[in-house]
Tab-separated table of C-alpha atoms and ligand atoms in Angstrom:
chain	number	residue	atom	x	y	z
A	1	MET	CA	-48.694	3.187	-25.525
A	2	THR	CA	-49.502	4.340	-21.984
A	3	ILE	CA	-51.716	2.249	-19.745
A	4	SER	CA	-54.664	4.227	-18.429
A	5	ALA	CA	-58.150	3.640	-17.056
A	6	ASP	CA	-59.820	5.126	-20.104
A	7	ASN	CA	-57.971	2.816	-22.410
A	8	PRO	CA	-59.286	-0.655	-21.604
A	9	SER	CA	-57.177	-2.336	-24.248
A	10	ALA	CA	-54.002	-0.871	-22.816
A	11	PRO	CA	-52.720	-3.970	-20.989
A	12	ASP	CA	-52.941	-5.989	-24.207
A	13	ALA	CA	-51.338	-3.238	-26.162
A	14	ALA	CA	-48.607	-3.002	-23.563
A	15	THR	CA	-47.971	-6.719	-23.882
A	16	ALA	CA	-47.837	-6.396	-27.646
A	17	ALA	CA	-45.386	-3.516	-27.302
A	18	GLU	CA	-43.107	-5.762	-25.265
A	19	LEU	CA	-42.894	-8.159	-28.156
A	20	TYR	CA	-39.468	-7.064	-29.177
A	21	TYR	CA	-36.769	-8.904	-31.065
A	22	ASP	CA	-33.330	-7.351	-31.230
A	23	PRO	CA	-31.221	-9.242	-33.774
A	24	TYR	CA	-28.054	-7.657	-32.348
A	25	SER	CA	-28.546	-8.897	-28.781
A	26	VAL	CA	-26.068	-11.681	-28.025
A	27	GLU	CA	-27.985	-12.662	-24.905
A	28	LEU	CA	-31.364	-12.874	-26.638
A	29	ASN	CA	-29.923	-14.783	-29.563
A	30	MET	CA	-28.662	-17.522	-27.251
A	31	ASN	CA	-32.298	-18.348	-26.470
A	32	PRO	CA	-34.633	-16.439	-28.780
A	33	TYR	CA	-37.293	-19.148	-28.914
A	34	PRO	CA	-39.883	-17.741	-26.482
A	35	VAL	CA	-39.793	-14.432	-28.385
A	36	PHE	CA	-39.841	-16.239	-31.721
A	37	ALA	CA	-42.892	-18.279	-30.672
A	38	ARG	CA	-44.777	-15.094	-29.860
A	39	ILE	CA	-43.706	-13.334	-33.058
A	40	ARG	CA	-44.819	-16.359	-35.095
A	41	GLU	CA	-48.282	-16.354	-33.513
A	42	GLU	CA	-48.882	-12.682	-32.710
A	43	ALA	CA	-46.954	-10.791	-35.387
A	44	PRO	CA	-46.334	-13.010	-38.418
A	45	LEU	CA	-45.287	-9.834	-40.186
A	46	TYR	CA	-43.146	-8.211	-37.511
A	47	TYR	CA	-41.782	-4.684	-37.705
A	48	ASN	CA	-38.971	-3.361	-35.535
A	49	ASP	CA	-38.913	0.427	-35.585
A	50	LYS	CA	-35.678	0.853	-33.664
A	51	HIS	CA	-33.619	-0.926	-36.321
A	52	ASP	CA	-36.183	-0.401	-39.080
A	53	PHE	CA	-36.666	-3.883	-40.455
A	54	TYR	CA	-39.552	-6.287	-41.095
A	55	ALA	CA	-39.428	-9.984	-40.245
A	56	LEU	CA	-41.137	-13.194	-41.345
A	57	SER	CA	-41.220	-16.125	-38.978
A	58	ARG	CA	-43.644	-18.808	-40.176
A	59	PHE	CA	-42.012	-21.655	-42.080
A	60	ASP	CA	-44.073	-21.275	-45.249
A	61	ASP	CA	-43.579	-17.509	-45.375
A	62	VAL	CA	-39.812	-17.768	-44.918
A	63	ASN	CA	-39.492	-20.581	-47.435
A	64	LYS	CA	-41.516	-18.826	-50.128
A	65	ALA	CA	-39.810	-15.479	-49.566
A	66	LEU	CA	-36.335	-16.988	-49.890
A	67	ILE	CA	-37.351	-18.648	-53.135
A	68	ASP	CA	-38.769	-15.373	-54.483
A	69	HIS	CA	-35.410	-13.814	-55.356
A	70	GLU	CA	-37.037	-11.148	-57.504
A	71	THR	CA	-38.857	-9.523	-54.604
A	72	PHE	CA	-36.204	-10.299	-51.996
A	73	ILE	CA	-32.778	-9.642	-53.424
A	74	SER	CA	-29.302	-10.395	-52.088
A	75	GLY	CA	-27.451	-7.756	-54.109
A	76	ARG	CA	-27.475	-5.307	-51.223
A	77	GLY	CA	-26.310	-7.843	-48.676
A	78	ALA	CA	-27.750	-10.825	-46.821
A	79	LEU	CA	-26.959	-9.539	-43.332
A	80	LEU	CA	-29.082	-6.818	-41.764
A	81	GLU	CA	-26.167	-4.534	-40.876
A	82	ILE	CA	-24.833	-4.662	-44.432
A	83	ILE	CA	-28.217	-3.836	-45.971
A	84	LYS	CA	-28.779	-1.028	-43.488
A	85	SER	CA	-25.302	0.406	-44.025
A	86	GLY	CA	-26.069	0.878	-47.720
A	87	MET	CA	-22.491	-0.123	-48.490
A	88	GLU	CA	-21.369	-0.855	-52.006
A	89	ILE	CA	-21.109	-4.628	-52.427
A	90	PRO	CA	-17.828	-5.629	-54.098
A	91	PRO	CA	-18.355	-7.660	-57.281
A	92	GLY	CA	-17.961	-11.432	-57.202
A	93	THR	CA	-19.259	-12.038	-53.689
A	94	LEU	CA	-21.688	-14.812	-54.745
A	95	ILE	CA	-23.688	-14.788	-51.531
A	96	PHE	CA	-24.494	-11.084	-52.182
A	97	GLU	CA	-25.351	-11.500	-55.863
A	98	ASP	CA	-28.582	-11.965	-57.783
A	99	PRO	CA	-29.414	-13.925	-60.905
A	100	PRO	CA	-28.359	-13.965	-63.688
A	101	ILE	CA	-24.760	-13.261	-62.615
A	102	HIS	CA	-25.223	-15.302	-59.460
A	103	ASN	CA	-26.100	-18.366	-61.561
A	104	ILE	CA	-22.891	-18.054	-63.582
A	105	HIS	CA	-20.743	-17.868	-60.472
A	106	ARG	CA	-22.641	-20.538	-58.582
A	107	ASN	CA	-22.306	-22.959	-61.510
A	108	LEU	CA	-18.585	-22.383	-61.557
A	109	LEU	CA	-18.169	-22.938	-57.861
A	110	SER	CA	-20.498	-25.929	-57.726
A	111	ARG	CA	-17.706	-28.093	-59.159
A	112	MET	CA	-16.105	-27.852	-55.702
A	113	PHE	CA	-19.073	-29.395	-53.943
A	114	THR	CA	-20.130	-32.450	-55.946
A	115	PRO	CA	-21.342	-35.290	-53.689
A	116	ARG	CA	-18.453	-37.440	-54.895
A	117	LYS	CA	-15.827	-34.855	-53.920
A	118	VAL	CA	-17.439	-34.216	-50.559
A	119	LEU	CA	-17.835	-37.896	-49.631
A	120	ALA	CA	-14.291	-38.664	-50.706
A	121	LEU	CA	-13.076	-36.510	-47.821
A	122	GLU	CA	-14.551	-38.772	-45.164
A	123	PRO	CA	-11.395	-40.780	-44.328
A	124	GLN	CA	-9.270	-37.628	-44.114
A	125	ILE	CA	-11.787	-35.818	-41.924
A	126	ARG	CA	-12.071	-38.835	-39.651
A	127	GLU	CA	-8.324	-39.101	-39.338
A	128	PHE	CA	-8.065	-35.403	-38.490
A	129	THR	CA	-10.854	-35.733	-35.903
A	130	ALA	CA	-9.153	-38.699	-34.281
A	131	ARG	CA	-5.924	-36.709	-34.066
A	132	CYS	CA	-7.770	-33.928	-32.227
A	133	LEU	CA	-9.607	-36.253	-29.834
A	134	ASP	CA	-7.139	-39.030	-29.009
A	135	PRO	CA	-4.808	-36.924	-26.831
A	136	LEU	CA	-7.814	-35.970	-24.661
A	137	VAL	CA	-8.865	-39.524	-23.800
A	138	GLY	CA	-8.287	-40.082	-20.097
A	139	THR	CA	-8.034	-36.367	-19.236
A	140	GLY	CA	-11.707	-36.128	-18.209
A	141	ARG	CA	-12.174	-32.951	-20.238
A	142	PHE	CA	-13.223	-32.073	-23.784
A	143	ASP	CA	-14.174	-28.687	-25.248
A	144	PHE	CA	-16.460	-29.128	-28.268
A	145	VAL	CA	-15.329	-25.837	-29.756
A	146	ASN	CA	-11.713	-25.325	-28.785
A	147	ASP	CA	-10.607	-28.934	-29.113
A	148	LEU	CA	-12.380	-29.714	-32.404
A	149	GLY	CA	-15.081	-27.364	-33.734
A	150	GLU	CA	-12.759	-24.426	-34.194
A	151	GLN	CA	-10.142	-26.217	-36.296
A	152	MET	CA	-12.196	-28.723	-38.252
A	153	PRO	CA	-14.036	-26.551	-40.841
A	154	MET	CA	-11.016	-24.647	-42.164
A	155	ARG	CA	-8.931	-27.791	-42.245
A	156	VAL	CA	-11.704	-29.486	-44.242
A	157	ILE	CA	-11.910	-26.597	-46.717
A	158	GLY	CA	-8.139	-26.980	-47.114
A	159	MET	CA	-8.656	-30.709	-47.807
A	160	LEU	CA	-11.389	-29.970	-50.334
A	161	LEU	CA	-9.126	-27.625	-52.253
A	162	GLY	CA	-6.284	-30.087	-52.044
A	163	ILE	CA	-4.038	-27.762	-50.034
A	164	PRO	CA	-1.499	-30.209	-48.641
A	165	GLU	CA	-0.805	-29.941	-44.941
A	166	GLU	CA	2.911	-29.597	-45.629
A	167	HIS	CA	2.145	-26.601	-47.844
A	168	GLN	CA	0.417	-24.954	-44.938
A	169	ARG	CA	3.421	-25.806	-42.803
A	170	ARG	CA	5.719	-24.139	-45.291
A	171	VAL	CA	3.488	-21.105	-45.398
A	172	THR	CA	3.172	-20.773	-41.656
A	173	ASP	CA	6.855	-21.335	-40.925
A	174	HIS	CA	6.164	-21.413	-37.204
A	175	GLY	CA	6.984	-23.822	-34.429
A	176	GLU	CA	4.989	-27.001	-33.933
A	177	ALA	CA	3.313	-25.712	-30.764
A	178	THR	CA	1.551	-22.810	-32.458
A	179	LEU	CA	1.008	-24.538	-35.770
A	180	GLN	CA	-2.653	-25.314	-35.457
A	181	SER	CA	-3.961	-21.897	-34.481
A	182	THR	CA	-1.633	-20.131	-36.903
A	183	GLN	CA	-2.910	-22.263	-39.757
A	184	VAL	CA	-6.469	-21.397	-38.979
A	185	ASP	CA	-5.733	-17.678	-38.831
A	186	LEU	CA	-3.842	-17.669	-42.079
A	187	LEU	CA	-6.540	-19.638	-43.838
A	188	ALA	CA	-9.145	-17.235	-42.534
A	189	THR	CA	-7.325	-14.228	-43.947
A	190	GLY	CA	-7.090	-15.880	-47.332
A	191	GLU	CA	-3.290	-15.794	-47.306
A	192	VAL	CA	-2.985	-19.536	-47.693
A	193	PHE	CA	-5.487	-19.444	-50.555
A	194	ALA	CA	-3.531	-16.725	-52.325
A	195	GLU	CA	-0.258	-18.612	-51.930
A	196	PHE	CA	-1.824	-21.829	-53.092
A	197	ILE	CA	-3.497	-20.235	-56.124
A	198	ASP	CA	-0.089	-18.928	-57.191
A	199	TYR	CA	1.534	-22.289	-56.509
A	200	ARG	CA	-1.093	-24.172	-58.560
A	201	THR	CA	-0.836	-21.665	-61.414
A	202	GLU	CA	2.841	-22.634	-61.618
A	203	HIS	CA	2.300	-26.334	-60.835
A	204	PRO	CA	-1.050	-27.535	-62.226
A	205	SER	CA	-2.352	-30.820	-60.865
A	206	ASN	CA	-5.582	-32.803	-61.173
A	207	ASP	CA	-7.219	-31.110	-58.186
A	208	ILE	CA	-10.111	-28.684	-57.674
A	209	MET	CA	-7.885	-25.623	-57.539
A	210	THR	CA	-6.376	-26.384	-60.971
A	211	ASP	CA	-9.877	-27.037	-62.218
A	212	LEU	CA	-11.081	-23.647	-60.973
A	213	LEU	CA	-8.036	-21.926	-62.490
A	214	THR	CA	-8.442	-23.468	-65.924
A	215	VAL	CA	-12.199	-23.818	-66.412
A	216	GLU	CA	-13.599	-21.690	-69.227
A	217	PHE	CA	-16.966	-20.040	-68.763
A	218	GLU	CA	-19.147	-17.446	-70.439
A	219	ASP	CA	-19.281	-14.348	-68.268
A	220	GLU	CA	-22.129	-11.843	-68.003
A	221	THR	CA	-20.862	-9.943	-71.063
A	222	GLY	CA	-20.903	-13.102	-73.200
A	223	THR	CA	-17.104	-13.390	-73.198
A	224	VAL	CA	-15.656	-16.881	-72.805
A	225	ARG	CA	-12.760	-16.683	-70.367
A	226	ARG	CA	-11.084	-18.050	-67.259
A	227	LEU	CA	-11.427	-16.771	-63.712
A	228	SER	CA	-8.855	-14.197	-62.709
A	229	ARG	CA	-6.659	-14.789	-59.675
A	230	ASP	CA	-8.531	-12.124	-57.719
A	231	GLU	CA	-11.955	-13.487	-58.640
A	232	LEU	CA	-10.930	-16.942	-57.495
A	233	LEU	CA	-9.496	-15.538	-54.290
A	234	MET	CA	-12.778	-13.745	-53.639
A	235	TYR	CA	-14.805	-16.960	-54.110
A	236	LEU	CA	-12.598	-18.934	-51.809
A	237	THR	CA	-12.824	-16.216	-49.190
A	238	VAL	CA	-16.633	-16.334	-49.476
A	239	VAL	CA	-16.537	-20.122	-49.066
A	240	ALA	CA	-14.319	-19.807	-45.997
A	241	THR	CA	-16.496	-17.089	-44.495
A	242	ALA	CA	-19.710	-19.006	-45.145
A	243	GLY	CA	-18.386	-22.399	-44.141
A	244	ALA	CA	-16.113	-21.944	-41.157
A	245	GLU	CA	-17.825	-20.220	-38.253
A	246	THR	CA	-21.197	-21.791	-39.051
A	247	THR	CA	-19.821	-25.317	-38.809
A	248	THR	CA	-17.800	-24.482	-35.690
A	249	ARG	CA	-21.001	-23.312	-34.024
A	250	LEU	CA	-22.893	-26.440	-35.115
A	251	ILE	CA	-20.389	-28.574	-33.208
A	252	GLY	CA	-20.715	-26.381	-30.105
A	253	TRP	CA	-24.512	-26.617	-30.216
A	254	ALA	CA	-24.271	-30.406	-30.603
A	255	GLY	CA	-22.325	-30.561	-27.325
A	256	LYS	CA	-24.859	-28.487	-25.408
A	257	THR	CA	-27.987	-30.019	-26.923
A	258	LEU	CA	-26.993	-33.636	-26.354
A	259	ALA	CA	-25.821	-32.887	-22.796
A	260	GLU	CA	-29.361	-31.668	-22.149
A	261	HIS	CA	-30.929	-34.772	-23.737
A	262	PRO	CA	-28.961	-37.639	-22.193
A	263	ASP	CA	-31.495	-40.319	-23.133
A	264	GLN	CA	-31.262	-39.481	-26.807
A	265	ARG	CA	-27.469	-39.247	-26.506
A	266	ARG	CA	-27.405	-42.756	-25.030
A	267	GLU	CA	-29.371	-44.027	-28.024
A	268	LEU	CA	-26.824	-42.453	-30.353
A	269	ALA	CA	-23.888	-44.000	-28.509
A	270	GLU	CA	-25.603	-47.398	-28.687
A	271	ASN	CA	-26.753	-47.027	-32.272
A	272	PRO	CA	-24.526	-44.675	-34.316
A	273	ALA	CA	-26.742	-45.272	-37.373
A	274	LEU	CA	-29.061	-42.684	-35.781
A	275	ILE	CA	-26.389	-39.956	-35.884
A	276	PRO	CA	-27.314	-38.456	-39.300
A	277	GLN	CA	-30.884	-37.829	-38.138
A	278	ALA	CA	-29.575	-36.423	-34.857
A	279	ILE	CA	-27.416	-33.941	-36.794
A	280	GLU	CA	-30.488	-32.951	-38.793
A	281	GLU	CA	-32.451	-32.350	-35.610
A	282	ILE	CA	-29.607	-30.332	-34.039
A	283	LEU	CA	-29.420	-28.224	-37.217
A	284	ARG	CA	-33.159	-27.598	-37.035
A	285	TRP	CA	-33.265	-26.958	-33.311
A	286	GLU	CA	-30.240	-24.685	-32.952
A	287	PRO	CA	-29.437	-23.104	-36.335
A	288	PRO	CA	-26.045	-21.348	-36.216
A	289	ALA	CA	-27.450	-18.499	-38.349
A	290	LEU	CA	-30.752	-17.407	-36.834
A	291	GLN	CA	-31.682	-15.019	-39.619
A	292	ILE	CA	-31.146	-14.403	-43.310
A	293	ALA	CA	-31.670	-10.806	-44.456
A	294	ARG	CA	-32.911	-9.528	-47.796
A	295	TYR	CA	-33.484	-6.157	-49.413
A	296	VAL	CA	-37.087	-5.719	-50.587
A	297	ALA	CA	-36.893	-4.796	-54.295
A	298	LYS	CA	-40.620	-4.183	-54.816
A	299	ASP	CA	-43.694	-3.595	-52.673
A	300	VAL	CA	-45.035	-6.808	-51.228
A	301	GLU	CA	-48.054	-7.570	-49.073
A	302	TYR	CA	-48.225	-9.744	-45.933
A	303	TYR	CA	-51.143	-10.128	-43.571
A	304	GLY	CA	-52.912	-7.083	-44.968
A	305	ARG	CA	-49.916	-4.768	-44.739
A	306	THR	CA	-47.633	-3.491	-47.447
A	307	VAL	CA	-43.914	-3.841	-47.003
A	308	PRO	CA	-42.549	-1.048	-49.169
A	309	ALA	CA	-39.741	-1.449	-51.679
A	310	GLY	CA	-36.477	-0.399	-50.074
A	311	SER	CA	-37.196	-2.115	-46.732
A	312	ALA	CA	-35.029	-4.727	-45.077
A	313	MET	CA	-36.698	-8.095	-44.411
A	314	LEU	CA	-35.335	-10.604	-41.925
A	315	MET	CA	-36.185	-14.250	-42.497
A	316	LEU	CA	-36.246	-15.681	-38.992
A	317	VAL	CA	-34.771	-19.110	-39.656
A	318	GLY	CA	-34.777	-19.918	-35.941
A	319	ALA	CA	-38.517	-19.202	-35.758
A	320	ALA	CA	-39.406	-21.045	-38.973
A	321	ASN	CA	-37.500	-24.112	-37.768
A	322	ARG	CA	-39.738	-24.436	-34.715
A	323	ASP	CA	-43.044	-23.636	-36.404
A	324	HIS	CA	-45.507	-26.323	-35.252
A	325	ARG	CA	-47.314	-26.023	-38.601
A	326	ARG	CA	-44.231	-27.544	-40.199
A	327	PHE	CA	-42.904	-29.613	-37.300
A	328	PRO	CA	-45.938	-30.992	-35.465
A	329	PRO	CA	-46.975	-31.359	-32.796
A	330	ASP	CA	-44.427	-29.112	-31.065
A	331	GLY	CA	-41.431	-27.614	-32.841
A	332	ASP	CA	-39.863	-26.673	-29.512
A	333	VAL	CA	-39.305	-30.328	-28.643
A	334	PHE	CA	-35.929	-31.855	-29.504
A	335	ASP	CA	-36.581	-35.300	-30.929
A	336	ILE	CA	-34.109	-37.220	-33.070
A	337	HIS	CA	-36.968	-39.529	-34.106
A	338	ARG	CA	-39.126	-36.756	-35.464
A	339	GLU	CA	-40.395	-37.212	-39.037
A	340	LEU	CA	-37.663	-35.884	-41.316
A	341	ARG	CA	-38.768	-32.649	-42.982
A	342	SER	CA	-36.478	-30.037	-44.455
A	343	HIS	CA	-35.678	-27.038	-42.249
A	344	MET	CA	-34.397	-23.545	-43.061
A	345	THR	CA	-30.940	-23.776	-41.503
A	346	PHE	CA	-29.225	-23.869	-44.906
A	347	GLY	CA	-31.632	-21.363	-46.455
A	348	ALA	CA	-33.729	-22.063	-49.553
A	349	GLY	CA	-33.856	-21.194	-53.223
A	350	THR	CA	-31.052	-19.884	-55.345
A	351	HIS	CA	-28.611	-19.270	-52.461
A	352	PHE	CA	-29.263	-22.609	-50.726
A	353	CYS	CA	-26.057	-23.422	-48.864
A	354	MET	CA	-23.519	-24.955	-51.220
A	355	GLY	CA	-21.645	-26.546	-48.334
A	356	ASN	CA	-24.633	-28.261	-46.724
A	357	ALA	CA	-23.448	-31.797	-47.528
A	358	LEU	CA	-20.006	-30.946	-46.214
A	359	ALA	CA	-21.377	-29.447	-42.990
A	360	ARG	CA	-23.563	-32.529	-42.457
A	361	LEU	CA	-20.608	-34.819	-43.093
A	362	GLU	CA	-18.442	-32.904	-40.615
A	363	GLY	CA	-21.189	-32.976	-38.008
A	364	ARG	CA	-21.726	-36.702	-38.446
A	365	ILE	CA	-18.032	-37.593	-38.233
A	366	ALA	CA	-17.538	-35.301	-35.233
A	367	LEU	CA	-20.382	-36.960	-33.318
A	368	GLU	CA	-19.366	-40.487	-34.311
A	369	GLU	CA	-15.807	-39.988	-33.135
A	370	ILE	CA	-16.791	-38.069	-29.986
A	371	LEU	CA	-19.382	-40.645	-28.886
A	372	LYS	CA	-16.919	-43.487	-29.499
A	373	ARG	CA	-14.512	-41.962	-27.003
A	374	PHE	CA	-16.821	-40.025	-24.672
A	375	PRO	CA	-20.323	-41.543	-24.491
A	376	THR	CA	-21.452	-39.113	-21.772
A	377	TRP	CA	-20.552	-35.569	-20.756
A	378	GLU	CA	-21.722	-32.673	-18.681
A	379	VAL	CA	-21.270	-29.045	-19.613
A	380	ASP	CA	-18.781	-27.122	-17.467
A	381	TRP	CA	-21.080	-24.102	-17.286
A	382	ALA	CA	-18.642	-22.035	-15.227
A	383	ASN	CA	-16.346	-21.960	-18.239
A	384	ALA	CA	-18.763	-22.010	-21.206
A	385	VAL	CA	-18.497	-18.803	-23.258
A	386	PRO	CA	-21.074	-17.478	-25.761
A	387	SER	CA	-19.520	-16.082	-28.922
A	388	PRO	CA	-19.794	-12.303	-29.248
A	389	THR	CA	-21.171	-12.385	-32.805
A	390	THR	CA	-24.855	-12.313	-33.719
A	391	ALA	CA	-24.957	-13.026	-37.461
A	392	VAL	CA	-23.782	-16.518	-36.519
A	393	ARG	CA	-24.385	-17.290	-32.902
A	394	GLY	CA	-23.232	-20.017	-30.581
A	395	TRP	CA	-20.398	-20.957	-28.284
A	396	GLU	CA	-16.850	-19.773	-28.274
A	397	ALA	CA	-16.093	-22.352	-25.593
A	398	MET	CA	-18.228	-25.408	-24.798
A	399	PRO	CA	-16.074	-27.229	-22.217
A	400	THR	CA	-17.345	-30.469	-20.769
A	401	PHE	CA	-16.503	-33.079	-18.116
A	402	VAL	CA	-16.452	-36.361	-19.979
A	403	SER	CA	-16.724	-39.980	-18.981
B	501	HEM	C1	-23.751	-25.698	-40.200
B	501	HEM	C2	-23.054	-25.103	-41.123
B	501	HEM	C3	-23.595	-24.149	-42.141
B	501	HEM	C4	-24.706	-23.351	-42.091
B	501	HEM	C5	-25.706	-23.222	-40.947
B	501	HEM	C6	-24.772	-22.632	-43.355
B	501	HEM	C7	-25.786	-21.755	-43.696
B	501	HEM	C8	-25.909	-21.140	-44.924
B	501	HEM	C9	-27.014	-20.330	-45.330
B	501	HEM	C10	-28.243	-20.009	-44.473
B	501	HEM	C11	-26.787	-19.899	-46.598
B	501	HEM	C12	-27.710	-19.041	-47.460
B	501	HEM	C13	-27.481	-17.568	-47.242
B	501	HEM	C14	-28.498	-16.744	-47.989
B	501	HEM	O1	-29.496	-17.254	-48.506
B	501	HEM	O2	-28.291	-15.518	-48.047
B	501	HEM	C15	-25.499	-20.422	-46.994
B	501	HEM	C16	-24.888	-20.187	-48.206
B	501	HEM	C17	-23.635	-20.651	-48.531
B	501	HEM	N1	-22.876	-21.545	-47.830
B	501	HEM	FE1	-23.354	-22.368	-46.038
B	501	HEM	N2	-23.705	-22.974	-44.119
B	501	HEM	C18	-22.960	-23.906	-43.437
B	501	HEM	C19	-21.813	-24.537	-43.875
B	501	HEM	C20	-21.190	-24.270	-45.067
B	501	HEM	C21	-19.955	-24.904	-45.499
B	501	HEM	C22	-19.222	-25.996	-44.745
B	501	HEM	C23	-19.615	-24.321	-46.698
B	501	HEM	C24	-18.437	-24.584	-47.589
B	501	HEM	C25	-17.306	-25.075	-47.224
B	501	HEM	C26	-20.645	-23.349	-47.022
B	501	HEM	C27	-20.671	-22.578	-48.150
B	501	HEM	C28	-21.706	-21.766	-48.509
B	501	HEM	C29	-21.705	-20.955	-49.719
B	501	HEM	C30	-20.584	-20.885	-50.778
B	501	HEM	C31	-22.903	-20.252	-49.735
B	501	HEM	C32	-23.380	-19.247	-50.783
B	501	HEM	C33	-24.284	-19.879	-51.778
B	501	HEM	C34	-24.889	-18.879	-52.718
B	501	HEM	O3	-24.879	-17.670	-52.440
B	501	HEM	O4	-25.372	-19.305	-53.781
B	501	HEM	N3	-21.585	-23.359	-46.006
B	501	HEM	N4	-24.987	-21.204	-45.955
């Protein structure tokens, strides 16, 4: 809209026109909160005509929409670019499936994530964390991402599946110096999973992988059968994709957030029993995934406007998490003592993150072990690097000077 003397409302309209959220902007996604606050108050049903999507931002709206999986479906993707591309979704991708088939697959996979199995990993995760951190004591430097956050999630998924470290060594067949990064790359491509599936098919054991290979289930056609090798490989790849970068980014955000709140960090160092609630507050305050996208399967009305079937809807997790209606009095304040209320960082409804307990456990152990060795740190801003991705956003390097 042009601003002119005969259009007295023009300045307001101009301001409203500036209310623009670009989900693909790396820079904006590093600090989207001022824009999110305005969207929440001024445009609770937001429409972006450049990228042609709608967005919800208030906590209650996002929560209810995610639960309503009949109106907002995942079968065309849960990332905006995938929905907009119109690509064919390969079968068996879980995160891009809808009930009833989603329920069948989720039930199968849920045997990986029972609280008992997750908690049992604690000593191993702690030992791994100590191995990453101990060589850095006395150096004065620690990078939250490169020295720990990057390696931890894939190594933990390996632990969960019972992939022995020596198996990964055999698979990598590289020198000791490059072992760690090579392992991570191979795990990310699914090669280690494929090798291990084949190994466990030949050598069954009493671990999760054998369980997943032998469990019988009724598929969508009513046939009772086992998972095929390729189906299992697909699930494990989905788990790795969903669980690795997100958790890496959580650890990077923990480094930045606590550096900026030294009083609360001191409390945590003095009283580690507060760490679980600090992780919860970091998850709320800086969610690694700012948005969850859905395809709108049928017309739906918000704030007097119809969102037509066929649209893309973004659930602005990062906006919902700071909604003062849910997190009074001010959702923009970081406070580890805030009343504990569930946030949207792990989603809601039928696709609620299956790895949430694992991510929380990793975050807690990481902070416990870091604070034990380095009770204070300052960010080395000259060398901090934002990650170039926007679906999951955060830090590719979060180097700090520690003491
Ligand atoms: C801080 C770390 C994490 C964050 C922020 C996160 C976030 C999310 C979100 C928002 C969803 C829902 C997506 C949707 O509704 O479309 C999701 C689903 C999922 N997450 Fe996580 N996640 C994290 C860690 C993990 C970990 C560690 C694992 C496993 C090792 C994992 C496995 C999964 C799986 C399998 C799904 C799909 C569930 C389904 O479609 O039913 N996540 N995650």
